[in-house]
């Protein structure tokens, strides 16, 4: 059994005084005066030992009390000076240390509270991972952007979330940033970084949606180019066609029949080029929508009937199924153009015997087809301005569709699901 210093000291003093008492008794018992004086001295020595013991133990008691307070994380306890020099020095040092610890703790708590508020109020999604790269927490923006509640993602790795955005970000390295496009239109910029927590490295992801900024930048860029091209081409074609028409009328039919036919063909080509440029210009000149209360079920049924004739040429069925009294606030003419463009593309993706289904509810419109699926590589480019997979396509249909739906404030996506059906979804 290991004895404490306190026990050793008490044992030492007790043994020492017992030995002295025995020696005094043996040596001075015959001399009563010296014996009594020696006994009194020994009693005074024992009392002095007790006083010294208390003086020595007082700093230890202060230290012990201070250690207990620090263990309990209570930095409010301070000691009052006793008037004893050595003890007061210790008390002064302890009180200074406690003041500094309390200030540091308050500062850290304030910084931690501020950081939590900053993360929560951030307009950028922030996902914090634990030491094993599992999701530990995410802020409000992250929950709304990923459309997931906190419990659905906590404890999962990025590859286990079944979210395409997070799955693509699973391989991103610390300090790396990446642009990710989902459903062909929504664009995110993601960056991964790290911080030190209790000496260990932990990572976090910052995800910012750039869709609106990119779309606006693209529109400004191609709008300027199209307006410049349309101005130059139309001016040239107008003058050229005027010369061609005048020349055609001046030349006699008998002698210049072949030349007049060539001039007529050239004039038709001019008109086709004019129509071509007008299609591009329509995207730039698209007017702001004039929303009105529109029965989307009836609109979907009417467009399905209208497109059935064109689909029947390819032996493709166009079927609609909608709820009753489904009313949206939309520009009816523009929304009709969107449905025609999307259904036309769906029909062209189908082969003989395949189908296109259209449905409308109070919150979404879905156009589905079981035709050729969309390749993963093509999916990310579908809504790029004037991108087309068709040999002679201009890519105007989806560009115009993107502009109309964006101006309405609707979310939309085009992708092929696991079952092989390709869906174009429009959501309020």
GROMACS .gro file of C-alpha atoms in nm:
model
  428
    1UNK     CA    1   0.000   0.000   0.000
    2UNK     CA    2   0.143   0.336  -0.105
    3UNK     CA    3   0.138   0.599   0.173
    4UNK     CA    4   0.069   0.965   0.103
    5UNK     CA    5   0.316   1.240   0.193
    6UNK     CA    6   0.070   1.364   0.453
    7UNK     CA    7   0.062   1.023   0.628
    8UNK     CA    8   0.439   0.991   0.612
    9UNK     CA    9   0.485   1.337   0.767
   10UNK     CA   10   0.239   1.268   1.053
   11UNK     CA   11   0.401   0.929   1.120
   12UNK     CA   12   0.748   1.084   1.119
   13UNK     CA   13   0.653   1.362   1.366
   14UNK     CA   14   0.469   1.116   1.594
   15UNK     CA   15   0.761   0.867   1.603
   16UNK     CA   16   1.016   1.145   1.654
   17UNK     CA   17   0.832   1.290   1.952
   18UNK     CA   18   0.769   0.946   2.107
   19UNK     CA   19   1.142   0.868   2.082
   20UNK     CA   20   1.229   1.204   2.238
   21UNK     CA   21   0.978   1.148   2.519
   22UNK     CA   22   1.133   0.808   2.596
   23UNK     CA   23   1.486   0.950   2.590
   24UNK     CA   24   1.389   1.237   2.819
   25UNK     CA   25   1.220   0.991   3.052
   26UNK     CA   26   1.528   0.769   3.067
   27UNK     CA   27   1.785   1.046   3.099
   28UNK     CA   28   1.612   1.315   3.301
   29UNK     CA   29   1.356   1.133   3.513
   30UNK     CA   30   1.571   1.181   3.826
   31UNK     CA   31   1.598   1.557   3.764
   32UNK     CA   32   1.240   1.670   3.805
   33UNK     CA   33   1.295   2.030   3.689
   34UNK     CA   34   1.474   1.936   3.368
   35UNK     CA   35   1.227   1.651   3.305
   36UNK     CA   36   0.924   1.884   3.333
   37UNK     CA   37   1.096   2.150   3.117
   38UNK     CA   38   1.182   1.890   2.854
   39UNK     CA   39   0.825   1.761   2.849
   40UNK     CA   40   0.689   2.113   2.807
   41UNK     CA   41   0.936   2.172   2.523
   42UNK     CA   42   0.828   1.854   2.351
   43UNK     CA   43   0.463   1.954   2.382
   44UNK     CA   44   0.544   2.295   2.232
   45UNK     CA   45   0.740   2.120   1.956
   46UNK     CA   46   0.440   1.896   1.880
   47UNK     CA   47   0.212   2.203   1.866
   48UNK     CA   48   0.460   2.384   1.638
   49UNK     CA   49   0.469   2.075   1.414
   50UNK     CA   50   0.090   2.087   1.384
   51UNK     CA   51   0.098   2.458   1.297
   52UNK     CA   52   0.374   2.405   1.039
   53UNK     CA   53   0.183   2.109   0.900
   54UNK     CA   54  -0.129   2.325   0.852
   55UNK     CA   55   0.083   2.600   0.690
   56UNK     CA   56   0.236   2.349   0.452
   57UNK     CA   57  -0.098   2.186   0.374
   58UNK     CA   58  -0.286   2.512   0.309
   59UNK     CA   59  -0.130   2.568  -0.039
   60UNK     CA   60  -0.194   2.205  -0.119
   61UNK     CA   61  -0.559   2.247  -0.020
   62UNK     CA   62  -0.583   2.556  -0.242
   63UNK     CA   63  -0.427   2.363  -0.531
   64UNK     CA   64  -0.658   2.068  -0.470
   65UNK     CA   65  -0.969   2.290  -0.463
   66UNK     CA   66  -0.853   2.466  -0.778
   67UNK     CA   67  -0.794   2.137  -0.957
   68UNK     CA   68  -1.142   2.016  -0.863
   69UNK     CA   69  -1.293   2.341  -0.996
   70UNK     CA   70  -1.102   2.307  -1.324
   71UNK     CA   71  -1.213   1.942  -1.354
   72UNK     CA   72  -1.572   2.060  -1.314
   73UNK     CA   73  -1.505   2.334  -1.576
   74UNK     CA   74  -1.604   2.595  -1.319
   75UNK     CA   75  -1.389   2.901  -1.384
   76UNK     CA   76  -1.583   3.127  -1.152
   77UNK     CA   77  -1.410   3.015  -0.827
   78UNK     CA   78  -1.138   3.251  -0.701
   79UNK     CA   79  -0.951   3.252  -0.367
   80UNK     CA   80  -0.914   3.543  -0.124
   81UNK     CA   81  -0.560   3.631  -0.005
   82UNK     CA   82  -0.482   3.501   0.348
   83UNK     CA   83  -0.207   3.744   0.446
   84UNK     CA   84   0.057   3.471   0.431
   85UNK     CA   85   0.324   3.551   0.174
   86UNK     CA   86   0.387   3.211   0.014
   87UNK     CA   87   0.018   3.119   0.006
   88UNK     CA   88  -0.085   3.459  -0.132
   89UNK     CA   89   0.165   3.424  -0.418
   90UNK     CA   90   0.008   3.091  -0.506
   91UNK     CA   91  -0.343   3.238  -0.478
   92UNK     CA   92  -0.248   3.531  -0.702
   93UNK     CA   93  -0.106   3.302  -0.970
   94UNK     CA   94  -0.412   3.075  -0.951
   95UNK     CA   95  -0.655   3.367  -0.974
   96UNK     CA   96  -0.468   3.506  -1.278
   97UNK     CA   97  -0.477   3.164  -1.444
   98UNK     CA   98  -0.852   3.125  -1.375
   99UNK     CA   99  -0.923   3.474  -1.515
  100UNK     CA  100  -0.732   3.392  -1.832
  101UNK     CA  101  -0.901   3.053  -1.870
  102UNK     CA  102  -1.242   3.212  -1.818
  103UNK     CA  103  -1.172   3.480  -2.079
  104UNK     CA  104  -1.043   3.223  -2.327
  105UNK     CA  105  -1.346   3.001  -2.268
  106UNK     CA  106  -1.587   3.292  -2.316
  107UNK     CA  107  -1.403   3.395  -2.631
  108UNK     CA  108  -1.412   3.041  -2.771
  109UNK     CA  109  -1.781   3.004  -2.687
  110UNK     CA  110  -1.859   3.335  -2.856
  111UNK     CA  111  -1.658   3.237  -3.164
  112UNK     CA  112  -1.825   2.894  -3.172
  113UNK     CA  113  -2.170   3.052  -3.138
  114UNK     CA  114  -2.090   3.305  -3.411
  115UNK     CA  115  -1.957   3.030  -3.641
  116UNK     CA  116  -2.271   2.820  -3.587
  117UNK     CA  117  -2.493   3.119  -3.668
  118UNK     CA  118  -2.280   3.203  -3.973
  119UNK     CA  119  -2.298   2.846  -4.106
  120UNK     CA  120  -2.672   2.827  -4.045
  121UNK     CA  121  -2.740   3.163  -4.214
  122UNK     CA  122  -2.504   3.098  -4.507
  123UNK     CA  123  -2.664   3.117  -4.855
  124UNK     CA  124  -2.430   2.832  -4.954
  125UNK     CA  125  -2.496   2.471  -4.861
  126UNK     CA  126  -2.242   2.346  -4.606
  127UNK     CA  127  -2.207   1.975  -4.530
  128UNK     CA  128  -1.977   1.882  -4.240
  129UNK     CA  129  -1.826   1.533  -4.237
  130UNK     CA  130  -1.697   1.336  -3.939
  131UNK     CA  131  -1.360   1.162  -3.907
  132UNK     CA  132  -1.481   0.871  -4.124
  133UNK     CA  133  -1.612   1.100  -4.402
  134UNK     CA  134  -1.973   1.041  -4.299
  135UNK     CA  135  -2.220   1.327  -4.295
  136UNK     CA  136  -2.243   1.473  -3.945
  137UNK     CA  137  -2.450   1.786  -4.008
  138UNK     CA  138  -2.567   2.028  -4.276
  139UNK     CA  139  -2.708   2.378  -4.257
  140UNK     CA  140  -3.058   2.497  -4.347
  141UNK     CA  141  -2.960   2.585  -4.703
  142UNK     CA  142  -2.821   2.235  -4.752
  143UNK     CA  143  -3.141   2.074  -4.627
  144UNK     CA  144  -3.360   2.282  -4.858
  145UNK     CA  145  -3.127   2.251  -5.157
  146UNK     CA  146  -3.098   1.873  -5.127
  147UNK     CA  147  -3.465   1.844  -5.026
  148UNK     CA  148  -3.370   1.616  -4.740
  149UNK     CA  149  -3.425   1.640  -4.367
  150UNK     CA  150  -3.134   1.612  -4.126
  151UNK     CA  151  -3.201   1.253  -4.017
  152UNK     CA  152  -3.216   1.119  -4.373
  153UNK     CA  153  -2.848   1.196  -4.438
  154UNK     CA  154  -2.677   1.188  -4.098
  155UNK     CA  155  -2.430   0.902  -4.063
  156UNK     CA  156  -2.417   0.822  -4.435
  157UNK     CA  157  -2.124   0.850  -4.671
  158UNK     CA  158  -2.174   1.061  -4.982
  159UNK     CA  159  -2.200   0.750  -5.199
  160UNK     CA  160  -2.474   0.608  -4.974
  161UNK     CA  161  -2.716   0.900  -5.005
  162UNK     CA  162  -2.871   0.811  -5.345
  163UNK     CA  163  -2.838   1.178  -5.444
  164UNK     CA  164  -2.662   1.223  -5.778
  165UNK     CA  165  -2.505   1.552  -5.671
  166UNK     CA  166  -2.344   1.408  -5.357
  167UNK     CA  167  -2.245   1.088  -5.536
  168UNK     CA  168  -2.051   1.290  -5.793
  169UNK     CA  169  -1.877   1.482  -5.515
  170UNK     CA  170  -1.762   1.168  -5.332
  171UNK     CA  171  -1.428   1.164  -5.513
  172UNK     CA  172  -1.346   1.533  -5.474
  173UNK     CA  173  -1.023   1.603  -5.281
  174UNK     CA  174  -0.952   1.861  -5.013
  175UNK     CA  175  -0.882   2.199  -5.170
  176UNK     CA  176  -1.039   2.094  -5.501
  177UNK     CA  177  -1.340   2.264  -5.658
  178UNK     CA  178  -1.570   2.118  -5.921
  179UNK     CA  179  -1.863   2.223  -6.139
  180UNK     CA  180  -2.146   1.970  -6.139
  181UNK     CA  181  -2.457   1.982  -6.358
  182UNK     CA  182  -2.762   1.776  -6.263
  183UNK     CA  183  -3.078   1.708  -6.468
  184UNK     CA  184  -2.920   1.888  -6.762
  185UNK     CA  185  -2.983   2.240  -6.630
  186UNK     CA  186  -2.910   2.289  -6.259
  187UNK     CA  187  -2.544   2.379  -6.211
  188UNK     CA  188  -2.352   2.366  -5.883
  189UNK     CA  189  -2.005   2.472  -5.782
  190UNK     CA  190  -1.867   2.254  -5.503
  191UNK     CA  191  -1.549   2.289  -5.301
  192UNK     CA  192  -1.405   2.061  -5.036
  193UNK     CA  193  -1.186   2.180  -4.751
  194UNK     CA  194  -1.091   2.072  -4.400
  195UNK     CA  195  -1.039   2.191  -4.044
  196UNK     CA  196  -0.867   2.048  -3.736
  197UNK     CA  197  -1.086   1.912  -3.457
  198UNK     CA  198  -0.910   1.791  -3.140
  199UNK     CA  199  -0.597   1.729  -3.341
  200UNK     CA  200  -0.766   1.532  -3.617
  201UNK     CA  201  -0.852   1.633  -3.972
  202UNK     CA  202  -1.218   1.671  -4.069
  203UNK     CA  203  -1.359   1.772  -4.407
  204UNK     CA  204  -1.656   1.982  -4.515
  205UNK     CA  205  -1.824   2.062  -4.848
  206UNK     CA  206  -1.949   2.399  -4.968
  207UNK     CA  207  -2.205   2.375  -5.249
  208UNK     CA  208  -2.330   2.683  -5.433
  209UNK     CA  209  -2.596   2.682  -5.704
  210UNK     CA  210  -2.494   2.893  -6.004
  211UNK     CA  211  -2.781   2.807  -6.237
  212UNK     CA  212  -2.941   3.153  -6.257
  213UNK     CA  213  -2.608   3.334  -6.290
  214UNK     CA  214  -2.488   3.101  -6.567
  215UNK     CA  215  -2.817   3.116  -6.755
  216UNK     CA  216  -2.821   3.494  -6.739
  217UNK     CA  217  -2.459   3.515  -6.852
  218UNK     CA  218  -2.524   3.274  -7.140
  219UNK     CA  219  -2.833   3.465  -7.245
  220UNK     CA  220  -2.647   3.796  -7.248
  221UNK     CA  221  -2.364   3.643  -7.450
  222UNK     CA  222  -2.565   3.465  -7.718
  223UNK     CA  223  -2.823   3.745  -7.728
  224UNK     CA  224  -2.557   3.996  -7.824
  225UNK     CA  225  -2.416   3.764  -8.093
  226UNK     CA  226  -2.760   3.684  -8.237
  227UNK     CA  227  -2.865   4.049  -8.255
  228UNK     CA  228  -2.542   4.138  -8.433
  229UNK     CA  229  -2.573   3.845  -8.674
  230UNK     CA  230  -2.941   3.914  -8.742
  231UNK     CA  231  -2.872   4.280  -8.815
  232UNK     CA  232  -2.591   4.208  -9.059
  233UNK     CA  233  -2.757   3.908  -9.226
  234UNK     CA  234  -3.098   4.072  -9.264
  235UNK     CA  235  -2.950   4.389  -9.411
  236UNK     CA  236  -2.749   4.187  -9.661
  237UNK     CA  237  -3.032   3.947  -9.747
  238UNK     CA  238  -3.284   4.228  -9.790
  239UNK     CA  239  -3.068   4.412 -10.039
  240UNK     CA  240  -2.966   4.092 -10.218
  241UNK     CA  241  -3.322   3.963 -10.249
  242UNK     CA  242  -3.437   4.299 -10.380
  243UNK     CA  243  -3.174   4.283 -10.656
  244UNK     CA  244  -3.267   3.922 -10.737
  245UNK     CA  245  -3.640   4.006 -10.765
  246UNK     CA  246  -3.575   4.313 -10.980
  247UNK     CA  247  -3.342   4.122 -11.209
  248UNK     CA  248  -3.592   3.836 -11.245
  249UNK     CA  249  -3.867   4.075 -11.355
  250UNK     CA  250  -3.642   4.259 -11.604
  251UNK     CA  251  -3.514   3.952 -11.784
  252UNK     CA  252  -3.738   3.820 -12.066
  253UNK     CA  253  -3.862   3.465 -12.018
  254UNK     CA  254  -3.777   3.345 -12.366
  255UNK     CA  255  -3.402   3.411 -12.358
  256UNK     CA  256  -3.315   3.386 -11.988
  257UNK     CA  257  -3.532   3.101 -11.856
  258UNK     CA  258  -3.241   2.911 -11.697
  259UNK     CA  259  -3.100   3.223 -11.536
  260UNK     CA  260  -3.441   3.319 -11.397
  261UNK     CA  261  -3.480   2.971 -11.246
  262UNK     CA  262  -3.139   3.008 -11.081
  263UNK     CA  263  -3.234   3.353 -10.951
  264UNK     CA  264  -3.560   3.212 -10.814
  265UNK     CA  265  -3.370   2.935 -10.630
  266UNK     CA  266  -3.127   3.193 -10.491
  267UNK     CA  267  -3.420   3.405 -10.370
  268UNK     CA  268  -3.576   3.104 -10.195
  269UNK     CA  269  -3.245   3.031 -10.025
  270UNK     CA  270  -3.236   3.391  -9.904
  271UNK     CA  271  -3.585   3.353  -9.758
  272UNK     CA  272  -3.489   3.027  -9.586
  273UNK     CA  273  -3.185   3.195  -9.434
  274UNK     CA  274  -3.409   3.481  -9.319
  275UNK     CA  275  -3.643   3.234  -9.148
  276UNK     CA  276  -3.340   3.060  -8.998
  277UNK     CA  277  -3.216   3.385  -8.842
  278UNK     CA  278  -3.568   3.475  -8.729
  279UNK     CA  279  -3.583   3.150  -8.528
  280UNK     CA  280  -3.267   3.250  -8.342
  281UNK     CA  281  -3.390   3.605  -8.292
  282UNK     CA  282  -3.718   3.476  -8.143
  283UNK     CA  283  -3.521   3.336  -7.848
  284UNK     CA  284  -3.370   3.677  -7.775
  285UNK     CA  285  -3.695   3.868  -7.834
  286UNK     CA  286  -3.903   3.636  -7.617
  287UNK     CA  287  -4.153   3.860  -7.437
  288UNK     CA  288  -4.215   3.839  -7.064
  289UNK     CA  289  -4.494   3.594  -6.980
  290UNK     CA  290  -4.846   3.727  -6.922
  291UNK     CA  291  -4.980   3.474  -6.668
  292UNK     CA  292  -5.347   3.392  -6.663
  293UNK     CA  293  -5.548   3.123  -6.486
  294UNK     CA  294  -5.517   2.827  -6.723
  295UNK     CA  295  -5.668   2.480  -6.707
  296UNK     CA  296  -5.349   2.273  -6.753
  297UNK     CA  297  -5.546   1.949  -6.788
  298UNK     CA  298  -5.740   2.086  -7.084
  299UNK     CA  299  -5.425   2.238  -7.235
  300UNK     CA  300  -5.239   1.908  -7.209
  301UNK     CA  301  -5.529   1.718  -7.370
  302UNK     CA  302  -5.555   1.969  -7.656
  303UNK     CA  303  -5.181   1.956  -7.731
  304UNK     CA  304  -5.185   1.574  -7.716
  305UNK     CA  305  -5.466   1.565  -7.975
  306UNK     CA  306  -5.282   1.820  -8.189
  307UNK     CA  307  -4.956   1.621  -8.182
  308UNK     CA  308  -5.118   1.280  -8.237
  309UNK     CA  309  -5.144   1.335  -8.614
  310UNK     CA  310  -4.770   1.399  -8.645
  311UNK     CA  311  -4.693   1.105  -8.414
  312UNK     CA  312  -4.914   0.864  -8.611
  313UNK     CA  313  -4.679   0.899  -8.910
  314UNK     CA  314  -4.414   0.722  -8.694
  315UNK     CA  315  -4.676   0.484  -8.547
  316UNK     CA  316  -4.625   0.641  -8.203
  317UNK     CA  317  -4.913   0.689  -7.958
  318UNK     CA  318  -4.955   1.016  -7.768
  319UNK     CA  319  -5.177   0.975  -7.461
  320UNK     CA  320  -5.278   1.224  -7.193
  321UNK     CA  321  -5.403   1.167  -6.840
  322UNK     CA  322  -5.475   1.464  -6.616
  323UNK     CA  323  -5.667   1.553  -6.305
  324UNK     CA  324  -5.980   1.763  -6.329
  325UNK     CA  325  -5.970   2.137  -6.257
  326UNK     CA  326  -5.590   2.168  -6.257
  327UNK     CA  327  -5.532   2.542  -6.283
  328UNK     CA  328  -5.193   2.710  -6.315
  329UNK     CA  329  -5.102   3.075  -6.358
  330UNK     CA  330  -4.915   3.065  -6.691
  331UNK     CA  331  -4.884   3.240  -7.023
  332UNK     CA  332  -5.103   2.998  -7.217
  333UNK     CA  333  -4.943   3.063  -7.556
  334UNK     CA  334  -4.588   3.020  -7.428
  335UNK     CA  335  -4.674   2.711  -7.226
  336UNK     CA  336  -4.842   2.558  -7.530
  337UNK     CA  337  -4.519   2.616  -7.725
  338UNK     CA  338  -4.322   2.441  -7.449
  339UNK     CA  339  -4.549   2.136  -7.458
  340UNK     CA  340  -4.533   2.116  -7.837
  341UNK     CA  341  -4.150   2.135  -7.835
  342UNK     CA  342  -4.113   1.871  -7.564
  343UNK     CA  343  -4.371   1.631  -7.711
  344UNK     CA  344  -4.217   1.670  -8.057
  345UNK     CA  345  -3.876   1.571  -7.919
  346UNK     CA  346  -4.034   1.278  -7.731
  347UNK     CA  347  -4.205   1.152  -8.046
  348UNK     CA  348  -3.882   1.180  -8.245
  349UNK     CA  349  -3.703   0.972  -7.979
  350UNK     CA  350  -3.957   0.689  -8.022
  351UNK     CA  351  -3.975   0.410  -8.276
  352UNK     CA  352  -4.280   0.237  -8.415
  353UNK     CA  353  -4.505   0.098  -8.141
  354UNK     CA  354  -4.364   0.311  -7.860
  355UNK     CA  355  -4.559   0.565  -7.656
  356UNK     CA  356  -4.560   0.919  -7.517
  357UNK     CA  357  -4.760   0.982  -7.197
  358UNK     CA  358  -4.854   1.328  -7.072
  359UNK     CA  359  -5.001   1.404  -6.730
  360UNK     CA  360  -5.081   1.718  -6.535
  361UNK     CA  361  -5.143   1.763  -6.162
  362UNK     CA  362  -5.172   2.065  -5.936
  363UNK     CA  363  -4.795   2.071  -5.886
  364UNK     CA  364  -4.633   1.920  -6.196
  365UNK     CA  365  -4.657   1.832  -6.562
  366UNK     CA  366  -4.477   1.519  -6.683
  367UNK     CA  367  -4.409   1.412  -7.042
  368UNK     CA  368  -4.279   1.052  -7.054
  369UNK     CA  369  -4.166   0.831  -7.340
  370UNK     CA  370  -4.015   0.484  -7.367
  371UNK     CA  371  -3.804   0.570  -7.669
  372UNK     CA  372  -3.429   0.602  -7.699
  373UNK     CA  373  -3.277   0.685  -7.357
  374UNK     CA  374  -3.060   0.990  -7.305
  375UNK     CA  375  -2.688   0.920  -7.277
  376UNK     CA  376  -2.518   1.040  -6.959
  377UNK     CA  377  -2.275   1.252  -7.162
  378UNK     CA  378  -2.556   1.414  -7.360
  379UNK     CA  379  -2.770   1.472  -7.049
  380UNK     CA  380  -2.540   1.741  -6.911
  381UNK     CA  381  -2.548   1.935  -7.242
  382UNK     CA  382  -2.917   1.919  -7.332
  383UNK     CA  383  -3.003   2.269  -7.218
  384UNK     CA  384  -2.684   2.432  -7.339
  385UNK     CA  385  -2.780   2.711  -7.578
  386UNK     CA  386  -2.851   2.574  -7.926
  387UNK     CA  387  -2.714   2.227  -7.849
  388UNK     CA  388  -2.875   1.952  -8.059
  389UNK     CA  389  -2.819   1.581  -8.113
  390UNK     CA  390  -2.998   1.594  -8.449
  391UNK     CA  391  -2.794   1.614  -8.765
  392UNK     CA  392  -2.971   1.924  -8.895
  393UNK     CA  393  -3.098   2.049  -8.558
  394UNK     CA  394  -3.050   2.407  -8.442
  395UNK     CA  395  -3.114   2.341  -8.072
  396UNK     CA  396  -3.369   2.621  -8.061
  397UNK     CA  397  -3.657   2.414  -7.918
  398UNK     CA  398  -3.501   2.332  -7.581
  399UNK     CA  399  -3.333   2.673  -7.559
  400UNK     CA  400  -3.669   2.842  -7.606
  401UNK     CA  401  -3.827   2.597  -7.362
  402UNK     CA  402  -3.559   2.678  -7.105
  403UNK     CA  403  -3.621   3.051  -7.140
  404UNK     CA  404  -4.000   3.023  -7.111
  405UNK     CA  405  -3.994   2.797  -6.805
  406UNK     CA  406  -3.722   3.006  -6.643
  407UNK     CA  407  -3.926   3.324  -6.696
  408UNK     CA  408  -4.223   3.152  -6.532
  409UNK     CA  409  -4.011   3.054  -6.234
  410UNK     CA  410  -4.075   2.682  -6.283
  411UNK     CA  411  -3.827   2.404  -6.203
  412UNK     CA  412  -3.774   2.150  -6.479
  413UNK     CA  413  -3.562   1.847  -6.557
  414UNK     CA  414  -3.508   1.599  -6.839
  415UNK     CA  415  -3.360   1.260  -6.763
  416UNK     CA  416  -3.396   0.888  -6.825
  417UNK     CA  417  -3.498   0.686  -6.520
  418UNK     CA  418  -3.386   0.336  -6.419
  419UNK     CA  419  -3.693   0.184  -6.588
  420UNK     CA  420  -3.590   0.318  -6.929
  421UNK     CA  421  -3.860   0.587  -6.946
  422UNK     CA  422  -3.739   0.936  -7.024
  423UNK     CA  423  -3.922   1.212  -6.832
  424UNK     CA  424  -3.948   1.585  -6.883
  425UNK     CA  425  -4.081   1.728  -6.553
  426UNK     CA  426  -4.216   2.078  -6.502
  427UNK     CA  427  -4.276   2.169  -6.138
  428UNK     CA  428  -4.433   2.479  -5.986
   0.00000   0.00000   0.00000
